Each structure stands twice: as C-alpha cells, then as structure tokens.
Amino acid sequence: MSAAPLQIVILAAGQGTRMRSSLPKVLYAVGGRPLLGHVLATAHALLRDTAAAEPPVVVYGHGGEAIRAAFADVECRWAHQAIQRGTGDAVAAAADQLTAHGRVLVLCGDVPLLRPQTLARLLDTPPDSLAILTASLDDPTGYGRIVRDAGGAVRGIVEQRDASAQEQALREVNTGTLLIPAARLHDWLGRLRADNAQGELYLTDVVAQAVADGVPVHGVPAPSAAEVMGINDCAQLAQCEAEHRRRQALRLMEAGVTVRDPARLDVRGEVSVGRDVCIDVGVILEGTVHLGDGVQVGAHCIVRDSVIGAGARVEPFSLIDGARVGDGACVGPYARLRPGTELAEQVHVGNFVEVKNARLGPGAKANHLSYLGDAQVGARVNVGAGTITCNYDGANKHVTRIGDDAFIGSNSALVAPVTIGEGATIGAGSVVVRQAPADALTVTRAPQKSVPGWRRPRKKPVP
Ligand code: UD1
Ligand code: CA
C-alpha cells in the first residue's frame, strides 16, 4: 500500500430520482444497513490501515439533514452540495476539507458492496498516478465506459448518454471509484466543463485531463461485477440484496454452518456462530446474533439481537427479539420472545407463548398459549396452558414472581404485583391476586356443583 496519506470522499448528494421516493437513496438499506453505512464502514476499514488519516468527507445534499442524522454517531466530515451539478461538482464541494498531499479516493454512496481488499488493490498503484476501479459487465448499460487506445492504455471515460454506438459496445465500465493525486485535484476540478448530454460537471472527465497532462492512468479491474454494483433503482436494490444474502450465507457455510438453502437465508447484521449450527429455510437473522454450538434454527424463524445457547432448538415460525436463550432450551414452534427475555438452560417455551422482560429459571416450562411479561419464574416451574401474567393495570406495569418448583394450573391469571411461593400449586382457572404460599394449593375458582336431573331448555314448537 502507498505511504502517501489517504483522503476519502464519499459522494451521497444525488437525488436518486430513479428510486421514485422521498427517501434519500443512500438511506435505503441492504442487509439491514443503509447504503451509505456500508460505504462508510469500508472507508473506515481502509483508513484504519493507513497512518494519520482524517475521517472521510461525505458530500450530502438531497435529503440533507436526514442523512446527517442517520450517521450522527459515525466519525466523518460533512460537505454540503446545495445543487447537484454532477459528480465533479460534488468532489469540489469537499475540496476545502482536503489537503494537497497524498491521494484522494472517491467512493460513491450508492455502491455498497465494495470490499476494502478490492480498494487496497487500487492503492497499490504508483502514488503519482490516477487509478480507476473498473469492471467488465455483460450489460454495461447506464455506466460510464472505459475508453482505451490500441495499446490498452486508458484514454478517458465516456458516459452512457455521451457515448457513440461504438463506445456503447465497450463492456469495461467505471465503477465510480477513482483514486486521484491530491496535488492535481484542484486544478482538474477547476477545468471541468458541463458540455455534455446531462449538462453536468463529470468527475470522470479528470481522466482525460490526466492523460493530457501526462499523468499515468491505471484501470484496475474489480474481481467481480457483483461487488461494484451501483444502485439506481429498486430492481438494482433487490439484486444487491441478493448478492449480500449470497455473501453472508457463504460466510456462514465457510464457518461450518449447515444452511439448508443459502438463497433463503437473510443475514442483516453481525452473526457469530459455534460449531455444528444448522439453519433451515426462510430464516432472517438481524442485528447482533450469536448461535452457539449445535443450535438448530427451524424454518421461517426471525432472530434479532439475541444469543442462543449451545444445543438450543428454535422450532419453526418463532420470533426471537432481544432475548437470551439458554443452553439446551427449546423455543417454539410459533413462540414470540420479546426484548428482555432470559431463558435459562433447558427451558421449554412452546407454541403461542409470548415472553417479555422475563426470566425463566433452569428447566422451567411454558409449553402452550401463555403470556409471561415482567416476570421472574423459578427453576422447574410448570406454567400451564393459557396462563397469563396480568402485568398491566391500565396505568403501570407490575412484576410477577414465581418460586422454584411451582405448578401453575392451566388458564390461570396471575394479577401482578403478585408472588407465588416455592413449590406452590395453583389450581387451574384461578385468578390470583394475593401472595400464594409455598408448598400449598391455592385455588380461586368457584367450587364445582352439580344439579341432578337438571334439563336443558327445549325449543318451542313452531306454530
Ligand atoms: C457515475 C459515473 C459513471 C459510473 C457510475 C458507477 C460520473 C459522471 N459517472 O454515474 O461513470 O459508471 O457512477 O456507478 O461520475 N452525486 C453527488 N452529487 C451530484 C451527482 C451525483 O453527490 O451532483 C453522487 C450520487 O449521490 C451517487 C454518486 O455521486 O452516490 C454517483 O452519481 P449517479 O448520478 O448515480 O451517477 P451515475 O449516473 O451512476
Ligand atoms: Ca449511480
């Protein structure tokens, strides 16, 4: 890598007209992260490897404050481009934050999948040269074409709308990623003219200027076309998501995960895994997720910001959000774990059970049709079908405490704040409003009575 200081400019001011939306294009998400977030992460990864680098400059304009707000906690500098007059004008908007030393790497905010290792190849070119990351596309429509002379030397870039039929046949394109000697930048930007089909100041015109000034120009091919895909419309957004999905599934498979169908696994965040993890089809993993050794995730589950312990099973159609699931636990099918759920080892939470801000102790079971909210449930507790913690009195939330080894009969309502003692038994159908003592049966339902010889009413005969 070159020793000259690296400066990075990210272009993100464009309107994104082809998205047909009021959302600024660079705020659209791929893999759960805004396009610009991907590019900023790549820029930071690259800057980490280079000494004494200033944070990247993001050129913003369209959707201005929304973009700044979305990245308020990311280290970067901002340059405002009030009117979008083209990519050359966008770099000019950042110019007063750049020094004349080293090289300026220009990245597009709408090219999210570019990897730092690919950009490192660009940085390997001689320090005083201009380098362009290029790609060879089967369908180059819409991209600027790389024009080379008979000897293969780059002569310039011609945009789609300015290209002759002959130039349009060229398949090597500009990925929008240029590395420019900082000492030349000011001069070259000042000489840009908007005498083209779009009436814009094209950054790409600096290439012809470099050739004219005798500055060496290198076209560095990207390893894959998918990596340099630019997003201009919703179809390209979906293609990019598919590529991201493919990459993430591949990464997990390389880590030893059995992925039943990589095309039907969506990873939208940071996922770490132990050994022998198995993921069935239709699964979405979001945010920060850890799947421990031997975890099995059944079909059509969503796991978000959660830790799943070793040997745990998540059965189909479960939604796990902000939860910790203990080793050997079993969740679902059709379970919903909401934020603040903590299941200790060997807990079973079955179908149509919702748990929120609650801890279930080792071996506790709630297998059917329950709501456990704001609850502390002891070890080996059995929560019968249909049990509800009535945690909300209409104004405030209250806690339910259930001691170890308690047995809650089916269809009980535990009206919080309430405590069920250790080893207590609650008779089915009870509404518990006071403390239920340890090791005793508490039952609040009406006593059963039978009326011998009682007859059901008969239908009146139709006159
Ligand atoms: C640009 C390149 C083209 C390349 C393609 C790769 C130019 C003239 N063309 O075309 O050679 O093949 O990218 O994806 O550079 N932007 C601003 N301010 C502006 C205009 C654009 O910040 O005034 C930003 C956009 O937000 C976007 C990037 O620059 O992030 C590229 O702009 P876009 O309009 O998408 O350029 P393309 O037509 O794709
Ligand atoms: Ca583009």
Short mmCIF file of N, CA, C and O in Angstrom, two decimals, residues 334-441:
data_model
loop_
_atom_site.label_atom_id
_atom_site.label_comp_id
_atom_site.label_asym_id
_atom_site.label_seq_id
_atom_site.Cartn_x
_atom_site.Cartn_y
_atom_site.Cartn_z
N TYR A 334 -43.89 -21.39 16.76
CA TYR A 334 -44.79 -20.25 16.96
C TYR A 334 -44.60 -19.59 18.31
O TYR A 334 -45.59 -19.26 18.98
N ALA A 335 -43.38 -19.41 18.76
CA ALA A 335 -43.16 -18.69 20.02
C ALA A 335 -42.72 -17.27 19.70
O ALA A 335 -42.15 -17.00 18.65
N ARG A 336 -42.98 -16.36 20.64
CA ARG A 336 -42.50 -14.99 20.48
C ARG A 336 -41.77 -14.57 21.74
O ARG A 336 -42.37 -14.44 22.81
N LEU A 337 -40.47 -14.35 21.60
CA LEU A 337 -39.66 -13.86 22.73
C LEU A 337 -39.35 -12.39 22.46
O LEU A 337 -38.73 -12.06 21.45
N ARG A 338 -39.79 -11.54 23.36
CA ARG A 338 -39.59 -10.10 23.17
C ARG A 338 -38.40 -9.63 24.02
O ARG A 338 -37.89 -10.36 24.85
N PRO A 339 -37.99 -8.36 23.80
CA PRO A 339 -36.80 -7.87 24.49
C PRO A 339 -36.86 -8.09 26.01
O PRO A 339 -37.90 -7.94 26.63
N GLY A 340 -35.72 -8.44 26.55
CA GLY A 340 -35.61 -8.65 27.99
C GLY A 340 -35.95 -10.07 28.42
O GLY A 340 -36.00 -10.36 29.61
N THR A 341 -36.16 -10.95 27.45
CA THR A 341 -36.43 -12.35 27.80
C THR A 341 -35.11 -13.05 28.09
O THR A 341 -34.15 -12.92 27.33
N GLU A 342 -35.08 -13.79 29.19
CA GLU A 342 -33.91 -14.59 29.51
C GLU A 342 -34.37 -15.99 29.86
O GLU A 342 -35.06 -16.19 30.87
N LEU A 343 -34.03 -16.93 29.04
CA LEU A 343 -34.39 -18.32 29.32
C LEU A 343 -33.13 -19.03 29.80
O LEU A 343 -32.12 -19.04 29.10
N ALA A 344 -33.18 -19.63 30.99
CA ALA A 344 -32.02 -20.38 31.48
C ALA A 344 -31.93 -21.71 30.72
O ALA A 344 -32.74 -21.99 29.84
N GLU A 345 -30.95 -22.53 31.11
CA GLU A 345 -30.75 -23.77 30.36
C GLU A 345 -31.97 -24.68 30.48
O GLU A 345 -32.67 -24.67 31.49
N GLN A 346 -32.21 -25.42 29.42
CA GLN A 346 -33.26 -26.45 29.37
C GLN A 346 -34.68 -25.91 29.52
O GLN A 346 -35.60 -26.68 29.80
N VAL A 347 -34.87 -24.63 29.36
CA VAL A 347 -36.24 -24.09 29.41
C VAL A 347 -37.00 -24.49 28.14
O VAL A 347 -36.41 -24.57 27.06
N HIS A 348 -38.28 -24.76 28.28
CA HIS A 348 -39.12 -25.00 27.11
C HIS A 348 -40.18 -23.92 27.01
O HIS A 348 -40.92 -23.70 27.96
N VAL A 349 -40.22 -23.27 25.87
CA VAL A 349 -41.28 -22.28 25.61
C VAL A 349 -41.94 -22.73 24.32
O VAL A 349 -41.30 -22.78 23.27
N GLY A 350 -43.22 -23.07 24.39
CA GLY A 350 -43.85 -23.71 23.24
C GLY A 350 -44.69 -22.80 22.39
O GLY A 350 -44.49 -21.57 22.37
N ASN A 351 -45.67 -23.40 21.72
CA ASN A 351 -46.42 -22.65 20.71
C ASN A 351 -47.34 -21.61 21.31
O ASN A 351 -47.96 -21.80 22.34
N PHE A 352 -47.39 -20.49 20.63
CA PHE A 352 -48.24 -19.35 21.00
C PHE A 352 -47.98 -18.90 22.43
O PHE A 352 -48.90 -18.59 23.18
N VAL A 353 -46.72 -18.90 22.80
CA VAL A 353 -46.31 -18.35 24.09
C VAL A 353 -45.53 -17.06 23.80
O VAL A 353 -44.64 -17.06 22.95
N GLU A 354 -45.93 -15.99 24.50
CA GLU A 354 -45.22 -14.71 24.37
C GLU A 354 -44.52 -14.43 25.69
O GLU A 354 -45.12 -14.52 26.75
N VAL A 355 -43.24 -14.09 25.60
CA VAL A 355 -42.48 -13.77 26.81
C VAL A 355 -41.85 -12.39 26.60
O VAL A 355 -41.28 -12.12 25.54
N LYS A 356 -41.98 -11.53 27.62
CA LYS A 356 -41.39 -10.19 27.52
C LYS A 356 -40.77 -9.81 28.85
O LYS A 356 -41.41 -9.99 29.89
N ASN A 357 -39.58 -9.30 28.83
CA ASN A 357 -38.91 -8.82 30.04
C ASN A 357 -39.13 -9.80 31.20
O ASN A 357 -39.63 -9.43 32.25
N ALA A 358 -38.74 -11.03 30.96
CA ALA A 358 -38.99 -12.06 31.97
C ALA A 358 -37.83 -13.04 31.98
O ALA A 358 -37.20 -13.29 30.95
N ARG A 359 -37.56 -13.58 33.17
CA ARG A 359 -36.53 -14.61 33.28
C ARG A 359 -37.19 -15.91 33.69
O ARG A 359 -37.97 -15.95 34.63
N LEU A 360 -36.88 -16.97 32.96
CA LEU A 360 -37.38 -18.30 33.31
C LEU A 360 -36.18 -19.12 33.78
O LEU A 360 -35.18 -19.24 33.06
N GLY A 361 -36.28 -19.70 34.98
CA GLY A 361 -35.17 -20.43 35.56
C GLY A 361 -34.95 -21.78 34.88
O GLY A 361 -35.78 -22.22 34.08
N PRO A 362 -33.84 -22.45 35.25
CA PRO A 362 -33.47 -23.69 34.59
C PRO A 362 -34.61 -24.71 34.58
O PRO A 362 -35.26 -24.93 35.60
N GLY A 363 -34.88 -25.28 33.43
CA GLY A 363 -35.86 -26.36 33.32
C GLY A 363 -37.31 -25.91 33.39
O GLY A 363 -38.21 -26.75 33.38
N ALA A 364 -37.56 -24.62 33.48
CA ALA A 364 -38.97 -24.16 33.53
C ALA A 364 -39.63 -24.43 32.18
O ALA A 364 -38.97 -24.46 31.14
N LYS A 365 -40.96 -24.64 32.24
CA LYS A 365 -41.69 -24.96 31.00
C LYS A 365 -42.95 -24.10 30.89
O LYS A 365 -43.71 -23.98 31.84
N ALA A 366 -43.13 -23.52 29.73
CA ALA A 366 -44.39 -22.84 29.40
C ALA A 366 -44.69 -23.29 27.98
O ALA A 366 -44.20 -22.70 27.02
N ASN A 367 -45.42 -24.35 27.87
CA ASN A 367 -45.48 -25.01 26.55
C ASN A 367 -46.60 -24.55 25.63
O ASN A 367 -46.52 -24.79 24.43
N HIS A 368 -47.63 -23.94 26.20
CA HIS A 368 -48.75 -23.62 25.30
C HIS A 368 -49.43 -22.31 25.69
O HIS A 368 -49.77 -22.10 26.85
N LEU A 369 -49.66 -21.43 24.71
CA LEU A 369 -50.66 -20.37 24.81
C LEU A 369 -50.57 -19.50 26.06
O LEU A 369 -51.55 -19.35 26.78
N SER A 370 -49.43 -18.93 26.35
CA SER A 370 -49.28 -18.13 27.56
C SER A 370 -48.71 -16.75 27.26
O SER A 370 -48.09 -16.55 26.22
N TYR A 371 -48.92 -15.83 28.23
CA TYR A 371 -48.19 -14.56 28.20
C TYR A 371 -47.45 -14.40 29.51
O TYR A 371 -48.06 -14.37 30.58
N LEU A 372 -46.14 -14.30 29.43
CA LEU A 372 -45.33 -14.08 30.62
C LEU A 372 -44.58 -12.77 30.43
O LEU A 372 -43.63 -12.69 29.64
N GLY A 373 -45.07 -11.71 31.11
CA GLY A 373 -44.45 -10.39 30.95
C GLY A 373 -44.04 -9.86 32.30
O GLY A 373 -44.75 -10.04 33.29
N ASP A 374 -42.88 -9.21 32.37
CA ASP A 374 -42.37 -8.65 33.63
C ASP A 374 -42.42 -9.70 34.73
O ASP A 374 -43.00 -9.47 35.80
N ALA A 375 -41.82 -10.84 34.48
CA ALA A 375 -41.95 -11.97 35.43
C ALA A 375 -40.59 -12.56 35.77
O ALA A 375 -39.65 -12.51 34.97
N GLN A 376 -40.51 -13.09 36.99
CA GLN A 376 -39.35 -13.85 37.43
C GLN A 376 -39.87 -15.25 37.73
O GLN A 376 -40.63 -15.43 38.68
N VAL A 377 -39.49 -16.20 36.92
CA VAL A 377 -40.03 -17.55 37.05
C VAL A 377 -38.89 -18.46 37.49
O VAL A 377 -37.84 -18.49 36.85
N GLY A 378 -39.11 -19.21 38.58
CA GLY A 378 -38.04 -20.02 39.16
C GLY A 378 -37.72 -21.27 38.34
O GLY A 378 -38.31 -21.52 37.29
N ALA A 379 -36.81 -22.06 38.93
CA ALA A 379 -36.38 -23.28 38.26
C ALA A 379 -37.51 -24.31 38.28
O ALA A 379 -38.29 -24.37 39.23
N ARG A 380 -37.59 -25.09 37.24
CA ARG A 380 -38.51 -26.24 37.13
C ARG A 380 -39.97 -25.87 37.28
O ARG A 380 -40.81 -26.73 37.54
N VAL A 381 -40.31 -24.61 37.17
CA VAL A 381 -41.72 -24.21 37.25
C VAL A 381 -42.45 -24.74 36.02
O VAL A 381 -41.92 -24.72 34.91
N ASN A 382 -43.69 -25.21 36.23
CA ASN A 382 -44.50 -25.60 35.08
C ASN A 382 -45.64 -24.59 34.94
O ASN A 382 -46.44 -24.42 35.85
N VAL A 383 -45.65 -23.91 33.81
CA VAL A 383 -46.69 -22.91 33.56
C VAL A 383 -47.72 -23.56 32.64
O VAL A 383 -47.41 -23.89 31.49
N GLY A 384 -48.92 -23.77 33.16
CA GLY A 384 -49.94 -24.48 32.38
C GLY A 384 -50.44 -23.67 31.20
O GLY A 384 -50.30 -22.45 31.16
N ALA A 385 -51.06 -24.36 30.27
CA ALA A 385 -51.57 -23.73 29.05
C ALA A 385 -52.50 -22.58 29.40
O ALA A 385 -53.31 -22.66 30.32
N GLY A 386 -52.37 -21.50 28.69
CA GLY A 386 -53.31 -20.39 28.85
C GLY A 386 -53.02 -19.49 30.03
O GLY A 386 -53.79 -18.56 30.30
N THR A 387 -51.94 -19.71 30.74
CA THR A 387 -51.62 -18.85 31.89
C THR A 387 -51.19 -17.46 31.41
O THR A 387 -50.42 -17.33 30.46
N ILE A 388 -51.71 -16.45 32.12
CA ILE A 388 -51.39 -15.07 31.75
C ILE A 388 -50.86 -14.34 32.97
O ILE A 388 -51.47 -14.40 34.04
N THR A 389 -49.76 -13.64 32.82
CA THR A 389 -49.37 -12.69 33.86
C THR A 389 -50.05 -11.38 33.51
O THR A 389 -49.82 -10.81 32.44
N CYS A 390 -50.94 -10.92 34.41
CA CYS A 390 -51.65 -9.66 34.15
C CYS A 390 -50.74 -8.56 34.68
O CYS A 390 -50.84 -8.15 35.82
N ASN A 391 -49.81 -8.12 33.85
CA ASN A 391 -48.74 -7.24 34.32
C ASN A 391 -49.12 -5.77 34.26
O ASN A 391 -48.45 -4.94 34.83
N TYR A 392 -50.22 -5.47 33.59
CA TYR A 392 -50.55 -4.07 33.30
C TYR A 392 -51.92 -3.75 33.89
O TYR A 392 -52.90 -4.42 33.58
N ASP A 393 -51.95 -2.75 34.77
CA ASP A 393 -53.23 -2.41 35.40
C ASP A 393 -53.93 -1.27 34.67
O ASP A 393 -54.89 -0.68 35.17
N GLY A 394 -53.45 -0.95 33.51
CA GLY A 394 -54.05 0.14 32.74
C GLY A 394 -53.23 1.41 32.86
O GLY A 394 -53.36 2.32 32.05
N ALA A 395 -52.36 1.45 33.89
CA ALA A 395 -51.52 2.64 34.07
C ALA A 395 -50.05 2.23 34.22
O ALA A 395 -49.17 2.82 33.61
N ASN A 396 -49.81 1.20 35.02
CA ASN A 396 -48.42 0.81 35.31
C ASN A 396 -48.22 -0.68 35.10
O ASN A 396 -49.16 -1.46 35.13
N LYS A 397 -46.94 -1.03 34.93
CA LYS A 397 -46.56 -2.44 34.79
C LYS A 397 -46.09 -2.96 36.14
O LYS A 397 -45.44 -2.24 36.90
N HIS A 398 -46.43 -4.19 36.46
CA HIS A 398 -46.03 -4.79 37.73
C HIS A 398 -45.42 -6.17 37.51
O HIS A 398 -45.66 -6.81 36.49
N VAL A 399 -44.68 -6.62 38.53
CA VAL A 399 -43.89 -7.85 38.40
C VAL A 399 -44.62 -9.04 39.00
O VAL A 399 -45.25 -8.93 40.05
N THR A 400 -44.48 -10.18 38.35
CA THR A 400 -44.96 -11.46 38.89
C THR A 400 -43.74 -12.29 39.27
O THR A 400 -42.82 -12.42 38.45
N ARG A 401 -43.75 -12.84 40.50
CA ARG A 401 -42.64 -13.70 40.93
C ARG A 401 -43.18 -15.10 41.19
O ARG A 401 -44.15 -15.24 41.94
N ILE A 402 -42.54 -16.08 40.61
CA ILE A 402 -42.97 -17.46 40.81
C ILE A 402 -41.77 -18.25 41.33
O ILE A 402 -40.72 -18.29 40.67
N GLY A 403 -41.91 -18.86 42.51
CA GLY A 403 -40.78 -19.57 43.12
C GLY A 403 -40.48 -20.89 42.41
O GLY A 403 -41.29 -21.40 41.62
N ASP A 404 -39.31 -21.45 42.74
CA ASP A 404 -38.88 -22.72 42.14
C ASP A 404 -39.94 -23.79 42.36
O ASP A 404 -40.63 -23.83 43.39
N ASP A 405 -40.05 -24.68 41.41
CA ASP A 405 -40.89 -25.88 41.50
C ASP A 405 -42.38 -25.60 41.65
O ASP A 405 -43.15 -26.51 41.99
N ALA A 406 -42.80 -24.38 41.43
CA ALA A 406 -44.24 -24.11 41.47
C ALA A 406 -44.91 -24.73 40.25
O ALA A 406 -44.27 -24.98 39.22
N PHE A 407 -46.22 -24.98 40.39
CA PHE A 407 -47.01 -25.54 39.29
C PHE A 407 -48.22 -24.64 39.10
O PHE A 407 -49.04 -24.49 40.01
N ILE A 408 -48.32 -24.02 37.93
CA ILE A 408 -49.42 -23.09 37.69
C ILE A 408 -50.44 -23.81 36.82
O ILE A 408 -50.15 -24.15 35.66
N GLY A 409 -51.62 -24.07 37.35
CA GLY A 409 -52.65 -24.78 36.59
C GLY A 409 -53.08 -23.97 35.37
O GLY A 409 -52.99 -22.74 35.35
N SER A 410 -53.59 -24.68 34.40
CA SER A 410 -53.93 -24.05 33.12
C SER A 410 -54.94 -22.93 33.29
O SER A 410 -55.77 -22.95 34.20
N ASN A 411 -54.85 -21.97 32.41
CA ASN A 411 -55.82 -20.88 32.34
C ASN A 411 -55.90 -20.05 33.62
O ASN A 411 -56.96 -19.56 33.97
N SER A 412 -54.77 -19.91 34.29
CA SER A 412 -54.74 -19.05 35.47
C SER A 412 -54.34 -17.64 35.06
O SER A 412 -53.57 -17.45 34.12
N ALA A 413 -54.88 -16.67 35.81
CA ALA A 413 -54.48 -15.28 35.62
C ALA A 413 -53.73 -14.84 36.88
O ALA A 413 -54.29 -14.90 37.98
N LEU A 414 -52.48 -14.44 36.72
CA LEU A 414 -51.68 -14.01 37.88
C LEU A 414 -51.65 -12.49 37.84
O LEU A 414 -51.00 -11.89 36.98
N VAL A 415 -52.38 -11.86 38.75
CA VAL A 415 -52.56 -10.42 38.68
C VAL A 415 -51.43 -9.72 39.45
O VAL A 415 -51.41 -9.74 40.67
N ALA A 416 -50.53 -9.11 38.72
CA ALA A 416 -49.34 -8.51 39.33
C ALA A 416 -49.67 -7.15 39.95
O ALA A 416 -50.61 -6.49 39.51
N PRO A 417 -48.93 -6.74 41.01
CA PRO A 417 -47.78 -7.46 41.57
C PRO A 417 -48.25 -8.65 42.41
O PRO A 417 -49.16 -8.50 43.22
N VAL A 418 -47.62 -9.78 42.20
CA VAL A 418 -48.05 -10.97 42.92
C VAL A 418 -46.86 -11.93 43.02
O VAL A 418 -45.98 -11.92 42.16
N THR A 419 -46.86 -12.72 44.11
CA THR A 419 -45.79 -13.69 44.31
C THR A 419 -46.38 -15.08 44.54
O THR A 419 -47.32 -15.22 45.33
N ILE A 420 -45.86 -16.05 43.84
CA ILE A 420 -46.27 -17.44 44.02
C ILE A 420 -45.09 -18.13 44.72
O ILE A 420 -43.97 -18.11 44.21
N GLY A 421 -45.34 -18.74 45.88
CA GLY A 421 -44.24 -19.31 46.66
C GLY A 421 -43.63 -20.54 46.02
O GLY A 421 -44.20 -21.14 45.09
N GLU A 422 -42.48 -20.93 46.55
CA GLU A 422 -41.80 -22.14 46.03
C GLU A 422 -42.67 -23.36 46.23
O GLU A 422 -43.32 -23.52 47.26
N GLY A 423 -42.72 -24.20 45.26
CA GLY A 423 -43.46 -25.45 45.37
C GLY A 423 -44.96 -25.27 45.45
O GLY A 423 -45.70 -26.24 45.68
N ALA A 424 -45.45 -24.05 45.27
CA ALA A 424 -46.89 -23.82 45.33
C ALA A 424 -47.58 -24.45 44.13
O ALA A 424 -46.97 -24.61 43.07
N THR A 425 -48.86 -24.78 44.32
CA THR A 425 -49.67 -25.25 43.20
C THR A 425 -50.85 -24.31 43.06
O THR A 425 -51.50 -23.96 44.05
N ILE A 426 -51.10 -23.87 41.85
CA ILE A 426 -52.26 -23.02 41.59
C ILE A 426 -53.26 -23.86 40.82
O ILE A 426 -52.94 -24.42 39.76
N GLY A 427 -54.45 -23.95 41.34
CA GLY A 427 -55.48 -24.73 40.66
C GLY A 427 -55.85 -24.10 39.33
O GLY A 427 -55.88 -22.87 39.21
N ALA A 428 -56.17 -24.93 38.37
CA ALA A 428 -56.49 -24.43 37.03
C ALA A 428 -57.63 -23.41 37.10
O ALA A 428 -58.52 -23.51 37.93
N GLY A 429 -57.56 -22.42 36.26
CA GLY A 429 -58.64 -21.44 36.17
C GLY A 429 -58.66 -20.44 37.30
O GLY A 429 -59.64 -19.70 37.45
N SER A 430 -57.61 -20.35 38.09
CA SER A 430 -57.61 -19.40 39.21
C SER A 430 -57.24 -17.99 38.75
O SER A 430 -56.46 -17.82 37.81
N VAL A 431 -57.80 -17.01 39.47
CA VAL A 431 -57.36 -15.63 39.30
C VAL A 431 -56.64 -15.27 40.59
O VAL A 431 -57.27 -15.13 41.63
N VAL A 432 -55.32 -15.15 40.54
CA VAL A 432 -54.53 -14.99 41.76
C VAL A 432 -54.18 -13.53 41.94
O VAL A 432 -53.50 -12.95 41.09
N VAL A 433 -54.68 -12.95 43.04
CA VAL A 433 -54.45 -11.51 43.25
C VAL A 433 -53.58 -11.24 44.47
O VAL A 433 -53.15 -10.11 44.68
N ARG A 434 -53.42 -12.26 45.34
CA ARG A 434 -52.60 -12.11 46.54
C ARG A 434 -51.52 -13.16 46.52
O ARG A 434 -51.59 -14.13 45.76
N GLN A 435 -50.55 -13.01 47.42
CA GLN A 435 -49.48 -13.99 47.52
C GLN A 435 -50.04 -15.40 47.69
O GLN A 435 -50.95 -15.63 48.49
N ALA A 436 -49.48 -16.35 46.92
CA ALA A 436 -49.89 -17.75 47.08
C ALA A 436 -48.77 -18.45 47.84
O ALA A 436 -47.62 -18.46 47.39
N PRO A 437 -49.06 -19.00 49.03
CA PRO A 437 -47.99 -19.51 49.87
C PRO A 437 -47.27 -20.71 49.27
O PRO A 437 -47.83 -21.45 48.46
N ALA A 438 -46.04 -20.90 49.74
CA ALA A 438 -45.20 -22.02 49.28
C ALA A 438 -45.84 -23.34 49.67
O ALA A 438 -46.55 -23.43 50.68
N ASP A 439 -45.60 -24.33 48.86
CA ASP A 439 -45.98 -25.72 49.16
C ASP A 439 -47.46 -25.88 49.51
O ASP A 439 -47.82 -26.80 50.25
N ALA A 440 -48.31 -25.00 49.04
CA ALA A 440 -49.75 -25.14 49.30
C ALA A 440 -50.50 -25.09 47.99
O ALA A 440 -49.99 -24.58 46.99
N LEU A 441 -51.73 -25.62 48.01
CA LEU A 441 -52.60 -25.48 46.84
C LEU A 441 -53.40 -24.19 47.01
O LEU A 441 -54.02 -23.97 48.05
#
